[in-house]
């Protein structure tokens, strides 16, 4: 009798899981997979790391904003908004991740438990044979990367407008460039957002050609929008820095390559299901997403704040001059140092060791 009840229970579970099959085929890759404990914990930890980095960035912008002239402070204010927005979404991602999966003993083999999404159809991982009889603790939530795209809807336009603020663009030129940045940014985001609904098409056994076609169509349209953003930002911002102090221009060159590199890496993460539809690919994708968030928001924002400080100092704003020892630098008492200058063999070079500002 007990064996018959267990068999019936498993059949009911299988039936219930079949009800969710169409939903899962519209979900992100992460929901299909079984994770070992360390894989599950890695994703949890990197999301918390990203959250902590955003909080640290917020504190930094609040602390340094007074070191820049009022006309440049917009970049720090916008950076603070980006930090709050990104922190909230990373907390949501963390909650979504931890709520969407349940630890199931023996799901990876005898004595090998793992984390699974119980909404998955049983044929994907043989889940019906692994689910415990007591299913009261099984989560029926799903994990979604879609929250990230909603966050980027806020952050991407602001990250680009920060560039206009720091180079001092105003008036009609500001609004014209901002409009191009916003339109291009939103197009890139929503084409990519649409593509992610078709990730299931790359599943090794359940994937279908039509889903893969739609994924690649919207994904490539997102790249077209990204190319337009790069062209517009290069033309309207990075090719118009001749009026800036040399120190600020040097940082702006670094910002350009950081902008290109980090935003390109996002595109690699979005396409991960096409190349690595497995737990390792899912872990890699969340690491790329989160580290790109930190680089393209926190580090990028800190570099822009530094540009604003240099420009403020060059224009005689005393708090900025004090913060970066501007008078000593421009007098030549403290040279701008490269790593070779500072760590090189000073005795063999015959040059005196540089002295840092107090």
PDB file of N, CA and C in Angstrom, residues 3-51:
ATOM      1  N   UNK A   3       3.955   1.556  -1.000  1.00  0.00           N
ATOM      2  CA  UNK A   3       4.649   1.698  -2.278  1.00  0.00           C
ATOM      3  C   UNK A   3       3.712   2.278  -3.332  1.00  0.00           C
ATOM      4  N   UNK A   4       2.454   1.818  -3.320  1.00  0.00           N
ATOM      5  CA  UNK A   4       1.468   2.319  -4.291  1.00  0.00           C
ATOM      6  C   UNK A   4       1.234   3.812  -4.084  1.00  0.00           C
ATOM      7  N   UNK A   5       1.159   4.255  -2.829  1.00  0.00           N
ATOM      8  CA  UNK A   5       0.947   5.678  -2.540  1.00  0.00           C
ATOM      9  C   UNK A   5       2.147   6.512  -3.004  1.00  0.00           C
ATOM     10  N   UNK A   6       3.369   5.982  -2.813  1.00  0.00           N
ATOM     11  CA  UNK A   6       4.544   6.712  -3.266  1.00  0.00           C
ATOM     12  C   UNK A   6       4.551   6.843  -4.784  1.00  0.00           C
ATOM     13  N   UNK A   7       4.177   5.747  -5.481  1.00  0.00           N
ATOM     14  CA  UNK A   7       4.114   5.797  -6.946  1.00  0.00           C
ATOM     15  C   UNK A   7       3.093   6.814  -7.411  1.00  0.00           C
ATOM     16  N   UNK A   8       1.913   6.814  -6.776  1.00  0.00           N
ATOM     17  CA  UNK A   8       0.856   7.761  -7.125  1.00  0.00           C
ATOM     18  C   UNK A   8       1.323   9.192  -6.882  1.00  0.00           C
ATOM     19  N   UNK A   9       2.029   9.379  -5.768  1.00  0.00           N
ATOM     20  CA  UNK A   9       2.533  10.716  -5.441  1.00  0.00           C
ATOM     21  C   UNK A   9       3.484  11.211  -6.513  1.00  0.00           C
ATOM     22  N   UNK A  10       4.385  10.322  -6.972  1.00  0.00           N
ATOM     23  CA  UNK A  10       5.323  10.714  -8.019  1.00  0.00           C
ATOM     24  C   UNK A  10       4.589  11.068  -9.309  1.00  0.00           C
ATOM     25  N   UNK A  11       3.544  10.318  -9.634  1.00  0.00           N
ATOM     26  CA  UNK A  11       2.782  10.608 -10.853  1.00  0.00           C
ATOM     27  C   UNK A  11       2.112  11.981 -10.752  1.00  0.00           C
ATOM     28  N   UNK A  12       1.622  12.305  -9.572  1.00  0.00           N
ATOM     29  CA  UNK A  12       1.001  13.617  -9.376  1.00  0.00           C
ATOM     30  C   UNK A  12       2.042  14.711  -9.551  1.00  0.00           C
ATOM     31  N   UNK A  13       3.241  14.474  -8.992  1.00  0.00           N
ATOM     32  CA  UNK A  13       4.316  15.468  -9.130  1.00  0.00           C
ATOM     33  C   UNK A  13       4.655  15.679 -10.597  1.00  0.00           C
ATOM     34  N   UNK A  14       4.791  14.577 -11.353  1.00  0.00           N
ATOM     35  CA  UNK A  14       5.101  14.674 -12.766  1.00  0.00           C
ATOM     36  C   UNK A  14       4.026  15.460 -13.493  1.00  0.00           C
ATOM     37  N   UNK A  15       2.765  15.180 -13.159  1.00  0.00           N
ATOM     38  CA  UNK A  15       1.656  15.896 -13.785  1.00  0.00           C
ATOM     39  C   UNK A  15       1.727  17.385 -13.491  1.00  0.00           C
ATOM     40  N   UNK A  16       2.027  17.715 -12.242  1.00  0.00           N
ATOM     41  CA  UNK A  16       2.114  19.130 -11.864  1.00  0.00           C
ATOM     42  C   UNK A  16       3.285  19.810 -12.567  1.00  0.00           C
ATOM     43  N   UNK A  17       4.400  19.099 -12.706  1.00  0.00           N
ATOM     44  CA  UNK A  17       5.554  19.686 -13.361  1.00  0.00           C
ATOM     45  C   UNK A  17       5.279  19.952 -14.834  1.00  0.00           C
ATOM     46  N   UNK A  18       4.494  19.063 -15.482  1.00  0.00           N
ATOM     47  CA  UNK A  18       4.146  19.260 -16.883  1.00  0.00           C
ATOM     48  C   UNK A  18       3.372  20.556 -17.090  1.00  0.00           C
ATOM     49  N   UNK A  19       2.601  20.955 -16.090  1.00  0.00           N
ATOM     50  CA  UNK A  19       1.819  22.184 -16.201  1.00  0.00           C
ATOM     51  C   UNK A  19       2.715  23.402 -16.370  1.00  0.00           C
ATOM     52  N   UNK A  20       3.950  23.310 -15.868  1.00  0.00           N
ATOM     53  CA  UNK A  20       4.852  24.458 -15.900  1.00  0.00           C
ATOM     54  C   UNK A  20       5.796  24.432 -17.097  1.00  0.00           C
ATOM     55  N   UNK A  21       5.681  23.430 -17.948  1.00  0.00           N
ATOM     56  CA  UNK A  21       6.661  23.281 -19.026  1.00  0.00           C
ATOM     57  C   UNK A  21       6.700  24.496 -19.942  1.00  0.00           C
ATOM     58  N   UNK A  22       5.549  25.021 -20.349  1.00  0.00           N
ATOM     59  CA  UNK A  22       5.533  26.151 -21.264  1.00  0.00           C
ATOM     60  C   UNK A  22       6.123  27.392 -20.613  1.00  0.00           C
ATOM     61  N   UNK A  23       5.880  27.528 -19.307  1.00  0.00           N
ATOM     62  CA  UNK A  23       6.453  28.687 -18.612  1.00  0.00           C
ATOM     63  C   UNK A  23       7.960  28.599 -18.609  1.00  0.00           C
ATOM     64  N   UNK A  24       8.507  27.416 -18.287  1.00  0.00           N
ATOM     65  CA  UNK A  24       9.948  27.263 -18.197  1.00  0.00           C
ATOM     66  C   UNK A  24      10.603  27.464 -19.562  1.00  0.00           C
ATOM     67  N   UNK A  25       9.940  27.078 -20.626  1.00  0.00           N
ATOM     68  CA  UNK A  25      10.510  27.283 -21.947  1.00  0.00           C
ATOM     69  C   UNK A  25      10.584  28.759 -22.308  1.00  0.00           C
ATOM     70  N   UNK A  26       9.973  29.619 -21.518  1.00  0.00           N
ATOM     71  CA  UNK A  26      10.088  31.054 -21.727  1.00  0.00           C
ATOM     72  C   UNK A  26      10.990  31.683 -20.677  1.00  0.00           C
ATOM     73  N   UNK A  27      11.646  30.866 -19.844  1.00  0.00           N
ATOM     74  CA  UNK A  27      12.447  31.385 -18.742  1.00  0.00           C
ATOM     75  C   UNK A  27      13.919  31.424 -19.098  1.00  0.00           C
ATOM     76  N   UNK A  28      14.699  32.006 -18.211  1.00  0.00           N
ATOM     77  CA  UNK A  28      16.145  32.059 -18.404  1.00  0.00           C
ATOM     78  C   UNK A  28      16.772  30.690 -18.220  1.00  0.00           C
ATOM     79  N   UNK A  29      17.934  30.534 -18.810  1.00  0.00           N
ATOM     80  CA  UNK A  29      18.674  29.278 -18.771  1.00  0.00           C
ATOM     81  C   UNK A  29      18.842  28.750 -17.356  1.00  0.00           C
ATOM     82  N   UNK A  30      19.072  29.648 -16.398  1.00  0.00           N
ATOM     83  CA  UNK A  30      19.384  29.232 -15.037  1.00  0.00           C
ATOM     84  C   UNK A  30      18.338  28.289 -14.449  1.00  0.00           C
ATOM     85  N   UNK A  31      17.083  28.411 -14.866  1.00  0.00           N
ATOM     86  CA  UNK A  31      16.019  27.612 -14.271  1.00  0.00           C
ATOM     87  C   UNK A  31      16.047  26.138 -14.680  1.00  0.00           C
ATOM     88  N   UNK A  32      16.714  25.826 -15.770  1.00  0.00           N
ATOM     89  CA  UNK A  32      16.730  24.458 -16.260  1.00  0.00           C
ATOM     90  C   UNK A  32      17.730  23.555 -15.545  1.00  0.00           C
ATOM     91  N   UNK A  33      18.627  24.128 -14.811  1.00  0.00           N
ATOM     92  CA  UNK A  33      19.846  23.416 -14.436  1.00  0.00           C
ATOM     93  C   UNK A  33      19.848  22.947 -12.991  1.00  0.00           C
ATOM     94  N   UNK A  34      20.703  21.974 -12.728  1.00  0.00           N
ATOM     95  CA  UNK A  34      20.914  21.481 -11.370  1.00  0.00           C
ATOM     96  C   UNK A  34      22.281  21.981 -10.912  1.00  0.00           C
ATOM     97  N   UNK A  35      22.340  22.528  -9.707  1.00  0.00           N
ATOM     98  CA  UNK A  35      23.578  23.127  -9.217  1.00  0.00           C
ATOM     99  C   UNK A  35      24.106  22.362  -8.012  1.00  0.00           C
ATOM    100  N   UNK A  36      25.401  22.128  -8.018  1.00  0.00           N
ATOM    101  CA  UNK A  36      26.020  21.612  -6.805  1.00  0.00           C
ATOM    102  C   UNK A  36      25.981  22.712  -5.750  1.00  0.00           C
ATOM    103  N   UNK A  37      26.281  22.343  -4.528  1.00  0.00           N
ATOM    104  CA  UNK A  37      26.220  23.336  -3.452  1.00  0.00           C
ATOM    105  C   UNK A  37      27.178  24.498  -3.711  1.00  0.00           C
ATOM    106  N   UNK A  38      28.394  24.194  -4.155  1.00  0.00           N
ATOM    107  CA  UNK A  38      29.358  25.288  -4.334  1.00  0.00           C
ATOM    108  C   UNK A  38      28.955  26.187  -5.496  1.00  0.00           C
ATOM    109  N   UNK A  39      28.339  25.631  -6.563  1.00  0.00           N
ATOM    110  CA  UNK A  39      27.881  26.466  -7.671  1.00  0.00           C
ATOM    111  C   UNK A  39      26.752  27.401  -7.229  1.00  0.00           C
ATOM    112  N   UNK A  40      25.831  26.851  -6.463  1.00  0.00           N
ATOM    113  CA  UNK A  40      24.729  27.663  -5.958  1.00  0.00           C
ATOM    114  C   UNK A  40      25.256  28.779  -5.050  1.00  0.00           C
ATOM    115  N   UNK A  41      26.195  28.433  -4.175  1.00  0.00           N
ATOM    116  CA  UNK A  41      26.740  29.429  -3.250  1.00  0.00           C
ATOM    117  C   UNK A  41      27.569  30.483  -3.985  1.00  0.00           C
ATOM    118  N   UNK A  42      28.289  30.114  -5.026  1.00  0.00           N
ATOM    119  CA  UNK A  42      29.069  31.079  -5.785  1.00  0.00           C
ATOM    120  C   UNK A  42      28.187  32.184  -6.346  1.00  0.00           C
ATOM    121  N   UNK A  43      27.053  31.803  -6.923  1.00  0.00           N
ATOM    122  CA  UNK A  43      26.153  32.811  -7.481  1.00  0.00           C
ATOM    123  C   UNK A  43      25.573  33.676  -6.374  1.00  0.00           C
ATOM    124  N   UNK A  44      25.177  33.056  -5.262  1.00  0.00           N
ATOM    125  CA  UNK A  44      24.663  33.834  -4.131  1.00  0.00           C
ATOM    126  C   UNK A  44      25.700  34.853  -3.663  1.00  0.00           C
ATOM    127  N   UNK A  45      26.942  34.426  -3.557  1.00  0.00           N
ATOM    128  CA  UNK A  45      27.991  35.285  -3.015  1.00  0.00           C
ATOM    129  C   UNK A  45      28.339  36.429  -3.961  1.00  0.00           C
ATOM    130  N   UNK A  46      28.379  36.150  -5.281  1.00  0.00           N
ATOM    131  CA  UNK A  46      28.760  37.220  -6.205  1.00  0.00           C
ATOM    132  C   UNK A  46      27.664  38.286  -6.278  1.00  0.00           C
ATOM    133  N   UNK A  47      26.413  37.895  -6.114  1.00  0.00           N
ATOM    134  CA  UNK A  47      25.340  38.879  -6.086  1.00  0.00           C
ATOM    135  C   UNK A  47      25.448  39.780  -4.856  1.00  0.00           C
ATOM    136  N   UNK A  48      25.808  39.184  -3.728  1.00  0.00           N
ATOM    137  CA  UNK A  48      26.002  39.993  -2.515  1.00  0.00           C
ATOM    138  C   UNK A  48      27.225  40.896  -2.665  1.00  0.00           C
ATOM    139  N   UNK A  49      28.278  40.385  -3.305  1.00  0.00           N
ATOM    140  CA  UNK A  49      29.450  41.221  -3.574  1.00  0.00           C
ATOM    141  C   UNK A  49      29.053  42.447  -4.392  1.00  0.00           C
ATOM    142  N   UNK A  50      28.267  42.236  -5.437  1.00  0.00           N
ATOM    143  CA  UNK A  50      27.824  43.362  -6.258  1.00  0.00           C
ATOM    144  C   UNK A  50      27.026  44.363  -5.456  1.00  0.00           C
ATOM    145  N   UNK A  51      26.148  43.863  -4.590  1.00  0.00           N
ATOM    146  CA  UNK A  51      25.354  44.744  -3.728  1.00  0.00           C
ATOM    147  C   UNK A  51      26.266  45.584  -2.836  1.00  0.00           C
TER     148      UNK A  51
END
